[in-house]
Short mmCIF file of C-alpha atoms and ligand atoms in Angstrom, two decimals:
data_model
loop_
_atom_site.label_atom_id
_atom_site.label_comp_id
_atom_site.label_asym_id
_atom_site.label_seq_id
_atom_site.Cartn_x
_atom_site.Cartn_y
_atom_site.Cartn_z
CA MET P 1 140.13 142.64 37.03
CA THR P 2 140.76 143.88 40.36
CA VAL P 3 139.58 147.43 41.68
CA THR P 4 143.09 149.19 41.66
CA MET P 5 143.80 147.70 38.31
CA LEU P 6 140.15 148.88 36.69
CA ARG P 7 140.98 152.32 38.23
CA SER P 8 144.16 152.53 36.54
CA VAL P 9 142.73 151.49 33.24
CA VAL P 10 140.23 154.63 33.74
CA GLU P 11 142.89 157.01 34.63
CA ALA P 12 145.06 156.19 31.58
CA ALA P 13 141.82 156.54 29.32
CA LEU P 14 141.43 160.01 31.01
CA ARG P 15 144.58 161.05 30.58
CA ARG P 16 144.82 160.31 26.91
CA ALA P 17 141.35 162.08 26.75
CA PRO P 18 141.10 165.78 25.45
CA THR P 19 140.49 168.37 28.38
CA SER P 20 138.45 170.66 27.02
CA SER P 21 134.81 170.62 26.53
CA SER P 22 135.34 169.70 22.83
CA SER P 23 136.19 165.74 23.91
CA SER P 24 134.90 163.17 21.71
CA SER P 25 131.96 162.25 24.32
CA ASN P 26 130.80 165.76 24.30
CA GLN P 27 130.79 166.05 20.75
CA LEU P 28 128.53 162.70 20.33
CA LEU P 29 126.24 164.10 23.37
CA ARG P 30 125.85 167.33 21.39
CA ARG P 31 125.00 165.25 18.15
CA ARG P 32 122.41 163.56 19.90
CA CYS P 33 120.18 166.22 21.58
CA TYR P 34 120.66 168.49 18.46
CA SER P 35 119.77 167.08 15.58
CA SER P 36 120.36 169.84 13.64
CA ASP P 37 122.32 167.94 11.09
CA SER P 38 118.98 166.18 9.79
CA ASN P 39 116.72 168.89 10.27
CA PRO P 40 116.33 171.47 7.21
CA GLU P 41 116.79 175.13 7.42
CA ARG P 42 112.98 176.75 8.56
CA LYS P 43 112.49 180.27 9.62
CA VAL P 44 109.72 180.86 12.07
CA ALA P 45 108.49 184.81 12.52
CA VAL P 46 106.26 185.46 15.45
CA LEU P 47 103.92 188.64 14.89
CA GLY P 48 103.28 190.36 18.23
CA ALA P 49 106.05 188.50 19.71
CA ALA P 50 106.73 191.50 23.04
CA GLY P 51 103.28 190.37 24.02
CA GLY P 52 101.88 188.31 26.59
CA ILE P 53 102.06 185.28 24.49
CA GLY P 54 104.69 186.34 22.13
CA GLN P 55 107.42 186.03 24.67
CA PRO P 56 106.87 182.96 26.07
CA LEU P 57 105.88 181.74 22.84
CA SER P 58 109.44 183.21 21.46
CA LEU P 59 111.29 181.44 24.20
CA LEU P 60 109.77 178.28 23.48
CA MET P 61 110.34 178.52 19.90
CA LYS P 62 113.88 179.50 20.61
CA LEU P 63 114.15 176.03 22.39
CA ASN P 64 112.99 174.13 19.33
CA GLN P 65 115.83 172.54 17.42
CA LEU P 66 113.47 172.56 14.16
CA VAL P 67 113.79 176.22 13.68
CA SER P 68 117.17 177.62 12.49
CA SER P 69 116.26 181.50 12.25
CA LEU P 70 113.43 182.77 14.91
CA SER P 71 112.60 186.47 13.49
CA LEU P 72 110.51 188.29 16.23
CA TYR P 73 108.36 191.18 15.12
CA ASP P 74 106.25 193.56 16.77
CA ILE P 75 105.50 197.46 16.90
CA ALA P 76 107.22 198.00 19.99
CA GLY P 77 109.63 195.96 22.27
CA THR P 78 111.06 193.48 20.07
CA PRO P 79 115.09 194.58 20.28
CA GLY P 80 115.14 193.79 23.94
CA VAL P 81 113.09 190.39 23.67
CA ALA P 82 115.46 189.60 20.83
CA ALA P 83 118.72 190.34 22.69
CA ASP P 84 117.15 188.43 25.35
CA VAL P 85 116.33 184.80 23.91
CA SER P 86 118.79 185.18 21.36
CA HIS P 87 121.54 184.62 24.45
CA ILE P 88 120.20 180.98 24.94
CA ASN P 89 122.39 178.52 23.59
CA THR P 90 120.41 176.64 20.98
CA ARG P 91 120.00 175.94 17.15
CA SER P 92 118.47 179.15 15.77
CA GLN P 93 119.56 182.51 15.22
CA VAL P 94 117.19 185.33 16.84
CA LYS P 95 116.83 188.44 14.61
CA GLY P 96 114.51 191.26 16.27
CA TYR P 97 112.25 193.44 14.17
CA VAL P 98 110.17 196.71 15.19
CA GLY P 99 107.72 198.99 13.32
CA GLU P 100 105.94 198.62 10.16
CA ASP P 101 108.82 199.14 7.96
CA GLN P 102 110.83 196.42 9.18
CA LEU P 103 107.93 193.63 8.67
CA GLY P 104 109.21 192.74 5.07
CA GLN P 105 112.23 191.76 6.31
CA ALA P 106 110.86 189.66 9.56
CA LEU P 107 108.61 187.87 7.33
CA GLU P 108 110.72 187.23 4.27
CA GLY P 109 111.69 183.59 3.58
CA ALA P 110 109.22 182.70 6.81
CA ASP P 111 108.21 178.81 6.27
CA VAL P 112 105.80 179.35 9.29
CA VAL P 113 104.43 182.74 10.81
CA ILE P 114 102.91 182.72 13.88
CA ILE P 115 100.61 185.64 15.06
CA PRO P 116 99.37 186.56 18.19
CA ALA P 117 99.52 190.36 17.80
CA GLY P 118 96.17 192.11 18.77
CA VAL P 119 94.80 193.24 22.07
CA PRO P 120 93.54 190.65 24.46
CA ARG P 121 90.21 189.94 26.33
CA LYS P 122 89.55 192.15 29.85
CA PRO P 123 87.11 191.22 32.46
CA GLY P 124 83.60 191.55 30.93
CA MET P 125 84.86 191.73 27.54
CA THR P 126 83.47 189.51 24.78
CA ARG P 127 85.91 187.78 22.12
CA ASP P 128 83.57 190.15 19.71
CA ASP P 129 84.48 193.15 21.68
CA LEU P 130 87.69 192.39 20.60
CA PHE P 131 87.12 192.23 17.16
CA ASN P 132 87.43 195.97 15.30
CA ILE P 133 90.72 195.95 16.93
CA ASN P 134 92.12 192.90 16.06
CA ALA P 135 90.58 192.55 12.84
CA SER P 136 92.61 195.51 11.53
CA ILE P 137 95.82 194.16 12.59
CA VAL P 138 95.24 191.04 11.21
CA LYS P 139 94.21 192.60 8.06
CA SER P 140 97.22 194.33 8.11
CA LEU P 141 99.92 191.59 8.72
CA CYS P 142 98.33 189.28 6.14
CA THR P 143 98.64 191.81 3.49
CA ALA P 144 102.15 191.97 4.39
CA ILE P 145 102.66 188.01 4.12
CA ALA P 146 100.81 187.93 1.25
CA LYS P 147 103.81 190.43 -0.06
CA PHE P 148 107.16 189.06 1.34
CA CYS P 149 106.18 185.16 2.50
CA PRO P 150 103.36 183.96 0.34
CA ASN P 151 103.99 180.48 0.92
CA ALA P 152 104.63 180.22 4.61
CA LEU P 153 102.09 178.03 6.59
CA VAL P 154 99.82 181.07 8.78
CA THR P 155 98.99 180.28 12.33
CA MET P 156 96.59 182.67 13.59
CA ILE P 157 96.34 183.41 17.17
CA SER P 158 94.95 186.50 17.83
CA ASN P 159 91.23 186.51 18.59
CA PRO P 160 88.55 186.09 17.80
CA VAL P 161 89.90 183.32 15.49
CA ASN P 162 86.45 182.35 13.97
CA SER P 163 86.60 185.93 12.23
CA THR P 164 90.14 186.24 12.03
CA VAL P 165 90.97 183.32 9.99
CA PRO P 166 87.96 184.09 7.27
CA ILE P 167 89.67 187.44 7.42
CA ALA P 168 93.02 186.04 6.49
CA ALA P 169 91.70 184.02 3.91
CA GLU P 170 89.98 187.00 2.31
CA VAL P 171 93.09 189.21 2.36
CA PHE P 172 94.99 186.00 0.29
CA LYS P 173 92.01 185.22 -1.90
CA LYS P 174 92.26 188.93 -3.01
CA ALA P 175 96.28 189.36 -3.42
CA GLY P 176 96.00 185.85 -5.05
CA THR P 177 98.05 183.86 -2.67
CA TYR P 178 95.55 181.83 -0.90
CA ASP P 179 96.40 178.04 -0.76
CA GLU P 180 93.72 176.45 2.09
CA LYS P 181 96.30 174.25 2.88
CA LYS P 182 98.30 177.07 4.87
CA LEU P 183 96.06 178.97 7.29
CA PHE P 184 95.45 177.64 10.70
CA GLY P 185 93.81 178.87 13.52
CA VAL P 186 94.86 177.86 16.48
CA THR P 187 92.53 175.78 18.94
CA THR P 188 95.33 174.22 19.99
CA LEU P 189 94.73 175.36 23.96
CA ASP P 190 91.00 174.21 23.63
CA VAL P 191 92.83 170.45 23.32
CA VAL P 192 95.25 171.24 25.94
CA ARG P 193 92.65 172.57 28.70
CA ALA P 194 90.34 169.21 27.62
CA LYS P 195 93.04 167.05 27.84
CA THR P 196 93.99 168.44 31.88
CA PHE P 197 90.27 168.65 33.01
CA TYR P 198 89.49 165.26 31.57
CA ALA P 199 92.58 163.64 32.87
CA GLY P 200 91.84 165.48 36.59
CA LYS P 201 88.30 164.21 36.38
CA GLU P 202 89.69 160.29 35.28
CA ASN P 203 92.45 160.85 37.83
CA VAL P 204 94.82 159.53 35.27
CA PRO P 205 98.40 160.98 34.28
CA VAL P 206 97.54 163.89 31.28
CA ALA P 207 101.24 163.32 29.92
CA GLU P 208 104.46 161.31 29.79
CA CYS P 209 107.08 163.19 29.89
CA VAL P 210 110.08 162.17 27.70
CA SER P 211 112.17 165.04 28.38
CA GLN P 212 112.89 166.29 24.73
CA LEU P 213 113.47 169.99 25.84
CA GLN P 214 116.68 169.76 23.70
CA ASN P 215 114.79 168.91 20.64
CA SER P 216 111.50 170.76 20.09
CA ALA P 217 109.09 172.32 22.51
CA CYS P 218 107.46 169.32 23.01
CA VAL P 219 108.89 168.08 26.58
CA CYS P 220 105.64 165.54 26.96
CA THR P 221 104.24 162.77 24.72
CA SER P 222 100.42 163.11 25.76
CA GLU P 223 98.83 159.73 26.87
CA VAL P 224 95.28 161.25 27.10
CA ASN P 225 93.45 162.80 24.03
CA VAL P 226 90.56 164.95 23.48
CA PRO P 227 89.48 166.04 19.85
CA VAL P 228 88.20 169.54 20.26
CA VAL P 229 85.73 170.61 17.09
CA GLY P 230 84.12 173.47 16.00
CA GLY P 231 85.46 177.02 16.33
CA HIS P 232 87.54 178.57 19.38
CA ALA P 233 84.81 180.78 21.20
CA GLY P 234 82.25 179.74 24.10
CA ILE P 235 79.89 177.05 22.99
CA THR P 236 81.59 177.21 19.34
CA ILE P 237 84.65 174.95 21.32
CA LEU P 238 83.31 171.62 21.49
CA PRO P 239 85.09 168.88 22.83
CA LEU P 240 84.17 165.30 22.20
CA PHE P 241 84.52 163.39 25.62
CA SER P 242 83.07 160.53 23.92
CA GLN P 243 85.99 159.91 21.87
CA ALA P 244 89.05 160.72 24.63
CA THR P 245 91.41 158.20 25.10
CA PRO P 246 91.83 156.45 28.18
CA THR P 247 88.20 155.76 27.81
CA SER P 248 85.69 156.08 30.76
CA ASN P 249 82.29 155.97 32.09
CA LEU P 250 81.96 159.67 33.15
CA SER P 251 78.40 160.33 33.87
CA GLU P 252 76.16 162.72 31.43
CA GLU P 253 76.83 165.69 34.36
CA ASP P 254 80.71 165.23 34.56
CA ILE P 255 80.81 165.41 30.84
CA ALA P 256 78.46 168.58 30.71
CA ALA P 257 80.70 170.30 33.45
CA LEU P 258 84.21 169.58 31.86
CA THR P 259 82.56 170.65 28.46
CA LYS P 260 81.47 174.16 30.27
CA ARG P 261 85.08 174.43 31.59
CA THR P 262 86.49 173.65 28.44
CA GLN P 263 84.60 176.12 26.48
CA ASP P 264 85.19 178.76 29.40
CA GLY P 265 88.83 178.06 29.76
CA GLY P 266 89.80 181.44 28.66
CA THR P 267 87.41 183.12 31.04
CA GLU P 268 88.37 181.05 34.29
CA VAL P 269 91.74 183.13 33.13
CA VAL P 270 90.93 186.41 32.15
CA GLU P 271 88.91 186.40 35.77
CA ALA P 272 91.60 185.10 37.88
CA LYS P 273 94.26 187.50 36.41
CA ALA P 274 91.70 190.27 36.82
CA GLY P 275 92.52 193.22 34.23
CA LYS P 276 96.07 192.31 33.73
CA GLY P 277 95.62 190.08 30.76
CA SER P 278 94.23 186.96 29.15
CA ALA P 279 95.73 183.34 28.99
CA THR P 280 99.20 183.86 27.92
CA LEU P 281 101.59 181.56 29.23
CA SER P 282 99.32 178.32 28.68
CA MET P 283 98.69 179.50 25.15
CA ALA P 284 102.30 179.84 24.12
CA TYR P 285 103.03 176.66 25.01
CA ALA P 286 99.92 175.56 22.85
CA GLY P 287 101.17 177.60 20.00
CA ALA P 288 104.59 176.51 20.47
CA ILE P 289 102.82 172.59 20.24
CA PHE P 290 101.13 173.55 17.21
CA ALA P 291 103.89 175.53 15.43
CA ASP P 292 105.83 172.23 16.55
CA ALA P 293 103.60 169.75 14.58
CA CYS P 294 103.73 172.13 11.51
CA LEU P 295 107.38 171.86 11.23
CA LYS P 296 107.20 168.44 11.52
CA GLY P 297 104.72 168.03 8.97
CA LEU P 298 106.84 170.59 6.36
CA ASN P 299 109.79 168.26 7.32
CA GLY P 300 107.81 165.46 6.23
CA VAL P 301 107.46 163.57 9.27
CA PRO P 302 104.44 161.33 9.07
CA ASP P 303 101.20 160.96 11.02
CA ILE P 304 101.47 164.71 12.63
CA ILE P 305 97.62 165.02 13.29
CA GLU P 306 96.19 168.06 15.18
CA CYS P 307 92.81 170.03 15.53
CA SER P 308 93.22 173.05 13.95
CA PHE P 309 90.21 175.74 12.87
CA VAL P 310 90.63 175.38 8.50
CA GLN P 311 89.29 175.58 5.58
CA SER P 312 86.91 172.54 5.32
CA SER P 313 83.98 170.54 3.84
CA ILE P 314 82.84 168.31 7.12
CA THR P 315 80.01 170.40 7.64
CA GLU P 316 78.24 173.10 5.77
CA LEU P 317 80.20 176.04 7.14
CA PRO P 318 83.60 177.17 5.19
CA PHE P 319 85.89 176.89 8.40
CA PHE P 320 85.70 174.47 10.80
CA ALA P 321 87.95 173.16 13.66
CA SER P 322 88.39 169.16 13.77
CA LYS P 323 91.55 166.81 13.22
CA VAL P 324 93.91 168.03 10.46
CA ARG P 325 96.50 165.69 9.15
CA LEU P 326 99.94 167.61 8.47
CA GLY P 327 102.02 167.83 5.61
CA LYS P 328 105.23 169.18 3.47
CA ASN P 329 102.36 171.44 2.42
CA GLY P 330 100.64 172.23 5.36
CA VAL P 331 97.00 170.67 5.39
CA GLU P 332 97.39 167.25 3.70
CA GLU P 333 94.06 166.03 4.91
CA VAL P 334 90.97 167.27 7.44
CA LEU P 335 89.91 164.54 8.95
CA GLY P 336 85.84 163.87 9.85
CA LEU P 337 84.07 164.25 12.88
CA GLY P 338 83.57 160.37 13.76
CA THR P 339 80.86 159.00 15.95
CA LEU P 340 79.14 161.86 17.81
CA SER P 341 77.01 160.82 21.45
CA ASP P 342 73.72 162.43 21.45
CA TYR P 343 75.20 165.52 23.69
CA GLU P 344 77.50 165.82 21.06
CA LYS P 345 75.51 166.43 18.45
CA GLN P 346 73.17 168.75 20.18
CA GLY P 347 76.46 170.80 21.27
CA LEU P 348 77.21 170.59 17.06
CA GLY P 349 73.78 171.93 16.11
CA ASN P 350 74.04 174.76 18.64
CA LEU P 351 77.35 175.59 17.55
CA ILE P 352 76.51 176.19 13.61
CA PRO P 353 74.41 179.28 13.77
CA GLU P 354 76.89 181.46 16.01
CA LEU P 355 80.08 179.70 13.95
CA LYS P 356 78.28 181.22 10.63
CA SER P 357 77.92 184.22 11.85
CA SER P 358 81.98 184.93 13.16
CA ILE P 359 82.79 183.67 9.83
CA GLU P 360 80.59 185.69 7.55
CA LYS P 361 81.71 189.02 10.27
CA GLY P 362 85.12 188.26 9.09
CA ILE P 363 84.61 187.65 5.44
CA LYS P 364 82.24 191.34 5.58
CA PHE P 365 85.08 192.84 7.11
CA ALA P 366 87.82 191.74 5.01
CA ASN P 367 85.76 192.96 1.81
CA GLN P 368 84.35 196.14 3.31
P1 NAD Y 401 99.39 191.15 24.38
O1 NAD Y 401 98.58 192.66 24.58
O2 NAD Y 401 100.17 191.09 25.97
O3 NAD Y 401 100.35 191.26 23.35
C1 NAD Y 401 99.78 191.55 21.88
C2 NAD Y 401 101.05 192.01 21.40
O4 NAD Y 401 100.62 192.45 20.11
C3 NAD Y 401 101.87 193.09 21.71
O5 NAD Y 401 102.84 193.52 22.01
C4 NAD Y 401 101.56 194.36 20.83
O6 NAD Y 401 102.48 195.04 20.72
C5 NAD Y 401 101.71 193.44 19.62
N1 NAD Y 401 100.90 194.54 18.69
C6 NAD Y 401 99.75 194.87 18.24
N2 NAD Y 401 99.52 195.29 17.26
C7 NAD Y 401 100.59 194.54 16.45
C8 NAD Y 401 100.63 194.93 15.25
N3 NAD Y 401 100.10 195.74 14.16
N4 NAD Y 401 101.81 194.14 14.85
C9 NAD Y 401 102.64 193.80 15.42
N5 NAD Y 401 102.34 192.98 16.76
C10 NAD Y 401 101.35 193.96 16.84
O7 NAD Y 401 98.17 190.38 24.41
P2 NAD Y 401 98.02 188.79 24.24
O8 NAD Y 401 98.21 188.49 25.62
O9 NAD Y 401 99.63 188.06 23.57
O10 NAD Y 401 97.16 188.15 23.47
C11 NAD Y 401 97.59 188.19 22.06
C12 NAD Y 401 96.14 187.81 21.57
O11 NAD Y 401 95.97 186.62 21.59
C13 NAD Y 401 94.95 188.59 21.28
O12 NAD Y 401 93.97 188.38 20.78
C14 NAD Y 401 94.09 187.46 22.27
O13 NAD Y 401 92.55 187.55 22.56
C15 NAD Y 401 94.83 186.08 21.77
N6 NAD Y 401 94.65 184.86 22.48
C16 NAD Y 401 94.40 183.70 21.59
C17 NAD Y 401 94.40 182.84 22.35
C18 NAD Y 401 94.26 181.35 21.63
O14 NAD Y 401 93.61 180.33 21.94
N7 NAD Y 401 94.23 181.42 20.23
C19 NAD Y 401 94.66 182.58 23.96
C20 NAD Y 401 94.70 183.95 24.51
C21 NAD Y 401 94.74 184.65 23.81
#
């Protein structure tokens, strides 16, 4: 076929094709990009949606095609955030709710509730300084969750996670709705940091981009992997660099430095922001990754494994962060710690008393 003949065939085809944006090729494209046909309806509620974490997290959840309904709740500012996010042309319908009398509506029918409500750390403040304010916020939000969406998966971002998760558990127990498979402390940011810092030290690509932006909040499939166990504050954060992939021959000094940087990641951001908040953008990313994993698990996608702070029997403590397999009912399996290096065994021994007292503090607060 000559070039002229080829051109006339193409021109004839173009003349036959509809000129509107609903052409069949566009429809096919849309079907490929938006897999909503095969994804069930899922409602996700973000509590604290107008905050530093809440806003970018709401944006990322709006980009997630597994979400059909996005409910944005805060004590102030949500109508604006919801109006803004709702203009994005992705699958979910967005609604904003403001103030306690709208909390029930915000929660009703939710499959996943993400809680970044609370106050962030300021320079010089420890996570424990936040305790009294955030503990009360979490207690009241969980009381409403028990009433309006007792079957939802609850992913807790509000700090101190080591105490807010036990508080939530106690509130749910009192309400008779506690299901240990459905309560998660979000420790994904520790994993995200450990992966980034490890890849930087090893000089390997941290992630392989697969441009999945249309399909889910995850835009990258990670190549580097580092489990992080224990809890979510200071020395209770224990990255297991001995189990990192790709494997490496890092010196003991390098591993100690990487461990410390992962543990102090939050402080690094708090100090760099100099009084203007804590980690919000990286936390929103991490929260969105974890919520996406929960939704995939609920939808029956196999082999969804993330680290999370959950009810656990792999140590003497009632809650512990480790790798968790997610499924249709939330936690399907809490995976063990694997083989630890001597350095990690020592870290585990050191973190147990501190984590134990944070857990007890949460339980005591919830029951007073
Ligand atoms: P922020 O102050 O910017 O936002 C918090 C939001 O919560 C605000 O919009 C506020 O109005 C809202 N809020 C307060 N009380 C509420 C209530 N009763 N109901 C609903 N919303 C309420 O703070 P931020 O930087 O977004 O941080 C939020 C929380 O996340 C803090 O507790 C912070 O310590 C924590 N955090 C956790 C991690 C983690 O890795 N898990 C990382 C960073 C920050």
